[in-house]
Amino acid sequence: QNMKRLVDNRIELVRASWSELTISISDVTLSDEGMYTCSLFTMPVRTAKAYLTVLGVPEKPEIDGLTKPALEGDHVTLTCITQGSKPAADLRWFRNEKEVKGAKEVNASGKTFTVRSSLQLLVDRNDDGVAYTCRVDHVALTQTPQQATEVLEVHYAPRVEIIHSLGVPQEGQYLKLECVSKGNPSPDPVMWTKDGSDLPDLERMIVEGRELTFTSLNKTDNGTYRCEASNHLGTSSAEYVLYVYDAPTTLPPSTTPSLHPIPPDPTALLGTHVSDRTVSGNRDPNALGQHSTDHALIGGVVAVVVFVTLCLIIVLGRYLARHKGTYLTNEAKGADDAPDADTAIINAEGNHAHAEEKKEYFI
């Protein structure tokens, strides 16, 4: 190398003959890269040259810039760094195994390169628990690539939702309201109120953790129920408007079977979602408005049918009045003073010709 004799304990002569000379180098470093010349001292002397390229293996990457925990809405910059690569390595970012784009920067350091890649993040609650991985791709890494992973921890204010077990609550039924709150740190416990005050009947209204249970509904339970959850980042609440319907009445069974079964009344459970109702008295205020709309629609249809029927009767009457009269056949027209049918037809034709002569024309 550089026309210097190879004097190094790492270099070993493996095979030497008049036709072949083989050496091996252990613990190869970047300084071993260069042109190597083999000379055979024959007459004449023969030489052969070979260039040795040494790859710089990149170091395991490191991720900087991560703060734990991050807050929702923060701007975070993650930086991945790897050193010692030759040629320059490639850095790739992954968000839960899905690749995302980063900004790459390469700097030379002697014969090797230092590579950086930055990833800009606007953190939200969806980043909580997400794993960000920086992976090094390089020709020297023939097996598993080098990589580093960091898991984000994001703190955020809670959000609350109420889930109910019944679509149409009725008297005497069992009802469960569940306050589903999502926040970090977890907002525990939650607080239940009715119409802005504490729950009035703790014997029938049982609170267990995030659940509010009614063992047996009645009309006094009507009202607005509120669930509130909070942590050190904020407070959130949700409301549920409860309207308890009358329990359906059951008639005693008849001893005589009915020949024509009566279909169920479709208005028995008429109403909207309980969470969109306004509590006022013991009757559903939306039921009256629905019946009024149905009556107005039926009345309009009947009026249109009556009007069309009258118009048809008037048109038909005028048509019949204009075409009213007596119509005679040719035999009937000449039947007077005719002994037989043939004579009657001849007389009718004669009368028709005579009538044509009596026509008058006005100009």
mmCIF file of C-alpha atoms in Angstrom, residues 21-293:
data_model
loop_
_atom_site.group_PDB
_atom_site.id
_atom_site.type_symbol
_atom_site.label_atom_id
_atom_site.label_comp_id
_atom_site.label_asym_id
_atom_site.label_seq_id
_atom_site.Cartn_x
_atom_site.Cartn_y
_atom_site.Cartn_z
ATOM 1 C CA LEU A 21 0.295 -14.990 -3.458
ATOM 2 C CA THR A 22 -2.611 -14.612 -0.964
ATOM 3 C CA ILE A 23 -2.824 -12.469 2.188
ATOM 4 C CA SER A 24 -5.573 -11.835 4.780
ATOM 5 C CA ILE A 25 -6.214 -8.717 6.885
ATOM 6 C CA SER A 26 -7.985 -8.996 10.228
ATOM 7 C CA ASP A 27 -9.742 -6.176 12.135
ATOM 8 C CA VAL A 28 -10.015 -4.022 9.023
ATOM 9 C CA THR A 29 -10.077 -0.262 9.599
ATOM 10 C CA LEU A 30 -10.607 2.683 7.285
ATOM 11 C CA SER A 31 -6.825 3.176 7.127
ATOM 12 C CA ASP A 32 -6.544 -0.153 5.278
ATOM 13 C CA GLU A 33 -8.308 1.300 2.249
ATOM 14 C CA GLY A 34 -6.116 1.885 -0.814
ATOM 15 C CA MET A 35 -4.217 0.324 -3.735
ATOM 16 C CA TYR A 36 -2.458 -2.986 -3.115
ATOM 17 C CA THR A 37 0.321 -4.287 -5.459
ATOM 18 C CA CYS A 38 1.469 -7.904 -5.782
ATOM 19 C CA SER A 39 4.875 -8.590 -7.419
ATOM 20 C CA LEU A 40 6.208 -11.950 -8.640
ATOM 21 C CA PHE A 41 9.967 -11.871 -9.029
ATOM 22 C CA THR A 42 10.291 -13.789 -12.197
ATOM 23 C CA MET A 43 12.161 -12.969 -15.366
ATOM 24 C CA PRO A 44 10.715 -10.507 -16.126
ATOM 25 C CA VAL A 45 9.028 -9.345 -12.866
ATOM 26 C CA ARG A 46 5.227 -9.543 -13.020
ATOM 27 C CA THR A 47 2.927 -7.296 -10.972
ATOM 28 C CA ALA A 48 -0.840 -7.067 -10.287
ATOM 29 C CA LYS A 49 -2.816 -4.341 -8.533
ATOM 30 C CA ALA A 50 -6.139 -4.276 -6.607
ATOM 31 C CA TYR A 51 -7.983 -1.432 -4.856
ATOM 32 C CA LEU A 52 -9.425 -2.191 -1.443
ATOM 33 C CA THR A 53 -12.546 -0.205 -0.427
ATOM 34 C CA VAL A 54 -13.424 -0.196 3.256
ATOM 35 C CA LEU A 55 -17.028 0.599 4.298
ATOM 36 C CA GLY A 56 -17.669 2.616 7.410
ATOM 37 C CA VAL A 57 -20.401 0.912 9.471
ATOM 38 C CA PRO A 58 -22.814 3.503 10.910
ATOM 39 C CA GLU A 59 -23.295 3.594 14.648
ATOM 40 C CA LYS A 60 -26.642 2.896 16.269
ATOM 41 C CA PRO A 61 -28.806 6.031 15.929
ATOM 42 C CA GLU A 62 -29.923 8.198 18.828
ATOM 43 C CA ILE A 63 -33.122 10.255 19.080
ATOM 44 C CA ASP A 64 -32.973 13.639 20.796
ATOM 45 C CA GLY A 65 -35.525 16.362 21.500
ATOM 46 C CA LEU A 66 -38.218 14.270 23.149
ATOM 47 C CA THR A 67 -39.762 15.707 26.301
ATOM 48 C CA LYS A 68 -41.841 13.467 28.560
ATOM 49 C CA PRO A 69 -44.611 14.121 28.916
ATOM 50 C CA ALA A 70 -45.510 16.444 26.043
ATOM 51 C CA LEU A 71 -48.650 18.588 26.225
ATOM 52 C CA GLU A 72 -51.353 18.641 23.571
ATOM 53 C CA GLY A 73 -50.659 21.518 21.182
ATOM 54 C CA ASP A 74 -46.882 21.562 21.755
ATOM 55 C CA HIS A 75 -44.418 21.785 18.855
ATOM 56 C CA VAL A 76 -41.836 18.999 19.199
ATOM 57 C CA THR A 77 -38.743 18.412 17.047
ATOM 58 C CA LEU A 78 -37.273 14.898 17.074
ATOM 59 C CA THR A 79 -33.656 14.612 15.817
ATOM 60 C CA CYS A 80 -32.022 11.319 14.850
ATOM 61 C CA ILE A 81 -28.190 11.173 14.637
ATOM 62 C CA THR A 82 -25.827 8.442 13.383
ATOM 63 C CA GLN A 83 -22.035 8.678 12.962
ATOM 64 C CA GLY A 84 -19.192 6.733 11.322
ATOM 65 C CA SER A 85 -20.887 5.797 8.055
ATOM 66 C CA LYS A 86 -18.991 5.538 4.750
ATOM 67 C CA PRO A 87 -20.586 6.250 2.363
ATOM 68 C CA ALA A 88 -23.205 8.455 4.060
ATOM 69 C CA ALA A 89 -26.068 6.466 5.558
ATOM 70 C CA ASP A 90 -29.756 7.066 4.911
ATOM 71 C CA LEU A 91 -32.158 7.805 7.813
ATOM 72 C CA ARG A 92 -35.863 6.985 7.638
ATOM 73 C CA TRP A 93 -38.672 7.849 10.105
ATOM 74 C CA PHE A 94 -41.642 5.627 10.937
ATOM 75 C CA ARG A 95 -44.798 6.410 12.907
ATOM 76 C CA ASN A 96 -46.144 3.066 14.139
ATOM 77 C CA GLU A 97 -44.548 1.266 11.156
ATOM 78 C CA LYS A 98 -45.883 3.874 8.687
ATOM 79 C CA GLU A 99 -43.104 5.901 7.063
ATOM 80 C CA VAL A 100 -43.126 9.687 7.480
ATOM 81 C CA LYS A 101 -40.875 12.286 5.861
ATOM 82 C CA GLY A 102 -38.013 13.930 7.761
ATOM 83 C CA ALA A 103 -35.396 16.605 6.907
ATOM 84 C CA LYS A 104 -31.933 15.078 6.266
ATOM 85 C CA GLU A 105 -28.518 16.713 6.837
ATOM 86 C CA VAL A 106 -25.088 15.155 6.011
ATOM 87 C CA ASN A 107 -21.720 16.365 7.393
ATOM 88 C CA ALA A 108 -18.276 14.904 6.571
ATOM 89 C CA SER A 109 -15.983 14.024 9.452
ATOM 90 C CA GLY A 110 -12.654 12.796 8.058
ATOM 91 C CA LYS A 111 -13.311 9.719 5.955
ATOM 92 C CA THR A 112 -16.747 9.122 7.525
ATOM 93 C CA PHE A 113 -20.026 10.991 7.632
ATOM 94 C CA THR A 114 -22.383 12.178 10.348
ATOM 95 C CA VAL A 115 -26.042 12.105 9.272
ATOM 96 C CA ARG A 116 -28.942 13.907 11.003
ATOM 97 C CA SER A 117 -32.665 13.782 10.283
ATOM 98 C CA SER A 118 -35.284 16.019 11.954
ATOM 99 C CA LEU A 119 -39.012 15.461 12.303
ATOM 100 C CA GLN A 120 -41.380 18.345 13.163
ATOM 101 C CA LEU A 121 -44.499 17.418 15.171
ATOM 102 C CA LEU A 122 -47.564 19.329 16.334
ATOM 103 C CA VAL A 123 -48.544 17.058 19.200
ATOM 104 C CA ASP A 124 -52.176 16.158 19.859
ATOM 105 C CA ARG A 125 -54.023 13.471 21.824
ATOM 106 C CA ASN A 126 -53.736 11.054 18.899
ATOM 107 C CA ASP A 127 -49.933 10.988 19.408
ATOM 108 C CA ASP A 128 -50.240 9.583 22.931
ATOM 109 C CA GLY A 129 -48.638 6.144 22.957
ATOM 110 C CA VAL A 130 -47.375 6.418 19.368
ATOM 111 C CA ALA A 131 -43.939 4.897 18.642
ATOM 112 C CA TYR A 132 -41.560 6.976 16.472
ATOM 113 C CA THR A 133 -38.700 4.937 15.000
ATOM 114 C CA CYS A 134 -35.518 6.169 13.288
ATOM 115 C CA ARG A 135 -33.979 3.506 11.035
ATOM 116 C CA VAL A 136 -30.491 3.526 9.433
ATOM 117 C CA ASP A 137 -30.122 2.063 5.937
ATOM 118 C CA HIS A 138 -26.586 1.386 4.735
ATOM 119 C CA VAL A 139 -24.783 -0.970 2.370
ATOM 120 C CA ALA A 140 -22.653 -2.260 5.246
ATOM 121 C CA LEU A 141 -25.755 -3.362 7.169
ATOM 122 C CA THR A 142 -26.514 -6.572 5.319
ATOM 123 C CA GLN A 143 -28.706 -8.022 8.064
ATOM 124 C CA THR A 144 -30.985 -6.173 10.523
ATOM 125 C CA PRO A 145 -30.704 -2.381 10.115
ATOM 126 C CA GLN A 146 -29.769 -0.185 13.055
ATOM 127 C CA GLN A 147 -32.718 1.676 14.589
ATOM 128 C CA ALA A 148 -33.932 3.569 17.664
ATOM 129 C CA THR A 149 -37.500 3.993 18.939
ATOM 130 C CA GLU A 150 -39.168 6.483 21.275
ATOM 131 C CA VAL A 151 -42.773 6.331 22.501
ATOM 132 C CA LEU A 152 -44.566 9.656 22.975
ATOM 133 C CA GLU A 153 -46.500 10.391 26.132
ATOM 134 C CA VAL A 154 -48.991 13.212 25.637
ATOM 135 C CA HIS A 155 -51.068 14.825 28.391
ATOM 136 C CA TYR A 156 -54.403 16.355 27.384
ATOM 137 C CA ALA A 157 -57.632 17.623 28.919
ATOM 138 C CA PRO A 158 -60.544 15.154 29.183
ATOM 139 C CA ARG A 159 -63.479 14.760 26.821
ATOM 140 C CA VAL A 160 -66.744 13.319 28.145
ATOM 141 C CA GLU A 161 -69.607 11.377 26.541
ATOM 142 C CA ILE A 162 -72.697 9.783 28.139
ATOM 143 C CA ILE A 163 -73.864 6.369 26.894
ATOM 144 C CA HIS A 164 -77.372 5.200 27.895
ATOM 145 C CA SER A 165 -78.745 1.644 27.933
ATOM 146 C CA LEU A 166 -82.338 2.470 26.841
ATOM 147 C CA GLY A 167 -83.612 4.256 23.753
ATOM 148 C CA VAL A 168 -87.140 4.861 25.124
ATOM 149 C CA PRO A 169 -87.120 4.780 28.952
ATOM 150 C CA GLN A 170 -90.408 3.713 30.547
ATOM 151 C CA GLU A 171 -91.704 3.607 34.089
ATOM 152 C CA GLY A 172 -90.443 0.672 36.116
ATOM 153 C CA GLN A 173 -87.503 -0.077 33.806
ATOM 154 C CA TYR A 174 -83.814 -0.381 34.694
ATOM 155 C CA LEU A 175 -81.580 2.351 33.203
ATOM 156 C CA LYS A 176 -77.790 2.703 33.215
ATOM 157 C CA LEU A 177 -75.910 5.862 32.231
ATOM 158 C CA GLU A 178 -72.160 5.507 31.625
ATOM 159 C CA CYS A 179 -69.864 8.527 31.679
ATOM 160 C CA VAL A 180 -67.086 7.781 29.171
ATOM 161 C CA SER A 181 -64.188 10.188 29.731
ATOM 162 C CA LYS A 182 -60.909 10.206 27.811
ATOM 163 C CA GLY A 183 -58.000 12.212 29.170
ATOM 164 C CA ASN A 184 -54.376 11.904 30.266
ATOM 165 C CA PRO A 185 -53.920 11.762 33.199
ATOM 166 C CA SER A 186 -57.133 9.791 33.562
ATOM 167 C CA PRO A 187 -59.949 11.955 35.021
ATOM 168 C CA ASP A 188 -61.047 9.823 37.926
ATOM 169 C CA PRO A 189 -63.514 9.986 39.592
ATOM 170 C CA VAL A 190 -66.400 11.684 37.729
ATOM 171 C CA MET A 191 -69.216 13.736 39.294
ATOM 172 C CA TRP A 192 -72.959 13.284 38.560
ATOM 173 C CA THR A 193 -75.623 15.979 39.127
ATOM 174 C CA LYS A 194 -79.317 16.443 38.267
ATOM 175 C CA ASP A 195 -80.638 19.841 37.147
ATOM 176 C CA GLY A 196 -77.546 21.509 38.614
ATOM 177 C CA SER A 197 -77.892 19.900 42.060
ATOM 178 C CA ASP A 198 -76.877 16.712 43.821
ATOM 179 C CA LEU A 199 -78.716 13.495 43.015
ATOM 180 C CA PRO A 200 -81.989 13.491 45.027
ATOM 181 C CA ASP A 201 -82.646 9.774 45.566
ATOM 182 C CA LEU A 202 -79.496 7.807 46.290
ATOM 183 C CA GLU A 203 -81.487 4.669 47.112
ATOM 184 C CA ARG A 204 -82.689 4.238 43.508
ATOM 185 C CA MET A 205 -79.885 6.248 41.849
ATOM 186 C CA ILE A 206 -76.711 4.265 42.443
ATOM 187 C CA VAL A 207 -73.309 5.693 41.467
ATOM 188 C CA GLU A 208 -70.537 3.140 40.926
ATOM 189 C CA GLY A 209 -67.380 4.550 39.409
ATOM 190 C CA ARG A 210 -68.376 6.154 36.119
ATOM 191 C CA GLU A 211 -71.877 4.617 36.026
ATOM 192 C CA LEU A 212 -75.214 6.005 37.230
ATOM 193 C CA THR A 213 -77.884 3.311 37.616
ATOM 194 C CA PHE A 214 -81.683 3.710 38.074
ATOM 195 C CA THR A 215 -83.128 0.543 39.593
ATOM 196 C CA SER A 216 -86.765 1.465 38.753
ATOM 197 C CA LEU A 217 -87.673 4.556 36.717
ATOM 198 C CA ASN A 218 -90.593 6.822 37.537
ATOM 199 C CA LYS A 219 -91.825 10.281 36.475
ATOM 200 C CA THR A 220 -89.894 12.044 39.218
ATOM 201 C CA ASP A 221 -86.666 11.030 37.474
ATOM 202 C CA ASN A 222 -87.369 13.398 34.567
ATOM 203 C CA GLY A 223 -84.612 16.002 34.278
ATOM 204 C CA THR A 224 -81.175 16.871 32.929
ATOM 205 C CA TYR A 225 -78.307 14.731 34.183
ATOM 206 C CA ARG A 226 -74.772 16.046 33.950
ATOM 207 C CA CYS A 227 -71.474 14.162 34.105
ATOM 208 C CA GLU A 228 -68.285 16.142 34.774
ATOM 209 C CA ALA A 229 -64.648 14.980 34.631
ATOM 210 C CA SER A 230 -61.430 16.944 35.162
ATOM 211 C CA ASN A 231 -57.654 16.681 35.426
ATOM 212 C CA HIS A 232 -54.902 19.274 35.866
ATOM 213 C CA LEU A 233 -55.277 20.369 32.209
ATOM 214 C CA GLY A 234 -58.997 21.126 32.190
ATOM 215 C CA THR A 235 -62.609 20.108 32.800
ATOM 216 C CA SER A 236 -65.198 18.609 30.470
ATOM 217 C CA SER A 237 -68.868 17.681 30.877
ATOM 218 C CA ALA A 238 -71.788 16.109 29.029
ATOM 219 C CA GLU A 239 -75.554 16.169 29.595
ATOM 220 C CA TYR A 240 -78.384 13.676 29.143
ATOM 221 C CA VAL A 241 -82.062 14.738 29.181
ATOM 222 C CA LEU A 242 -84.194 11.962 30.669
ATOM 223 C CA TYR A 243 -87.910 11.734 29.844
ATOM 224 C CA VAL A 244 -89.696 8.734 31.368
ATOM 225 C CA TYR A 245 -92.644 7.430 29.293
ATOM 226 C CA ASP A 246 -95.739 5.727 30.651
ATOM 227 C CA ALA A 247 -95.471 1.973 30.951
ATOM 228 C CA PRO A 248 -97.451 0.193 28.176
ATOM 229 C CA THR A 249 -100.832 -1.162 29.350
ATOM 230 C CA THR A 250 -101.723 -4.807 28.648
ATOM 231 C CA LEU A 251 -105.395 -5.742 28.005
ATOM 232 C CA PRO A 252 -106.767 -9.022 29.492
ATOM 233 C CA PRO A 253 -106.823 -11.886 26.983
ATOM 234 C CA SER A 254 -110.108 -12.343 25.088
ATOM 235 C CA THR A 255 -112.021 -15.633 25.375
ATOM 236 C CA THR A 256 -113.170 -15.409 21.721
ATOM 237 C CA PRO A 257 -110.446 -15.531 19.058
ATOM 238 C CA SER A 258 -110.455 -12.545 16.739
ATOM 239 C CA LEU A 259 -111.042 -13.197 13.032
ATOM 240 C CA HIS A 260 -109.181 -10.037 12.010
ATOM 241 C CA PRO A 261 -106.092 -9.352 14.125
ATOM 242 C CA ILE A 262 -105.643 -5.722 15.069
ATOM 243 C CA PRO A 263 -102.255 -4.335 14.002
ATOM 244 C CA PRO A 264 -100.164 -2.626 16.666
ATOM 245 C CA ASP A 265 -100.548 1.112 17.052
ATOM 246 C CA PRO A 266 -97.477 2.722 15.399
ATOM 247 C CA THR A 267 -97.867 5.788 17.603
ATOM 248 C CA ALA A 268 -97.450 3.834 20.862
ATOM 249 C CA LEU A 269 -93.742 4.625 21.033
ATOM 250 C CA LEU A 270 -93.805 7.844 19.010
ATOM 251 C CA GLY A 271 -91.046 10.282 19.986
ATOM 252 C CA THR A 272 -87.512 11.489 19.394
ATOM 253 C CA HIS A 273 -84.256 10.565 21.131
ATOM 254 C CA VAL A 274 -84.400 11.118 24.836
ATOM 255 C CA SER A 275 -81.287 13.273 24.867
ATOM 256 C CA ASP A 276 -83.018 15.855 22.607
ATOM 257 C CA ARG A 277 -86.198 16.289 24.710
ATOM 258 C CA THR A 278 -87.326 19.102 26.941
ATOM 259 C CA VAL A 279 -88.947 17.910 30.143
ATOM 260 C CA SER A 280 -92.377 19.486 30.728
ATOM 261 C CA GLY A 281 -95.103 17.653 32.618
ATOM 262 C CA ASN A 282 -96.061 14.027 32.190
ATOM 263 C CA ARG A 283 -97.026 14.131 28.484
ATOM 264 C CA ASP A 284 -94.791 14.163 25.449
ATOM 265 C CA PRO A 285 -95.075 17.696 23.980
ATOM 266 C CA ASN A 286 -93.983 16.515 20.538
ATOM 267 C CA ALA A 287 -96.896 14.036 20.191
ATOM 268 C CA LEU A 288 -99.550 16.792 19.717
ATOM 269 C CA GLY A 289 -97.548 18.500 17.004
ATOM 270 C CA GLN A 290 -97.205 15.212 15.142
ATOM 271 C CA HIS A 291 -101.010 14.520 15.239
ATOM 272 C CA SER A 292 -101.812 18.089 14.068
ATOM 273 C CA THR A 293 -99.532 17.682 11.060
#
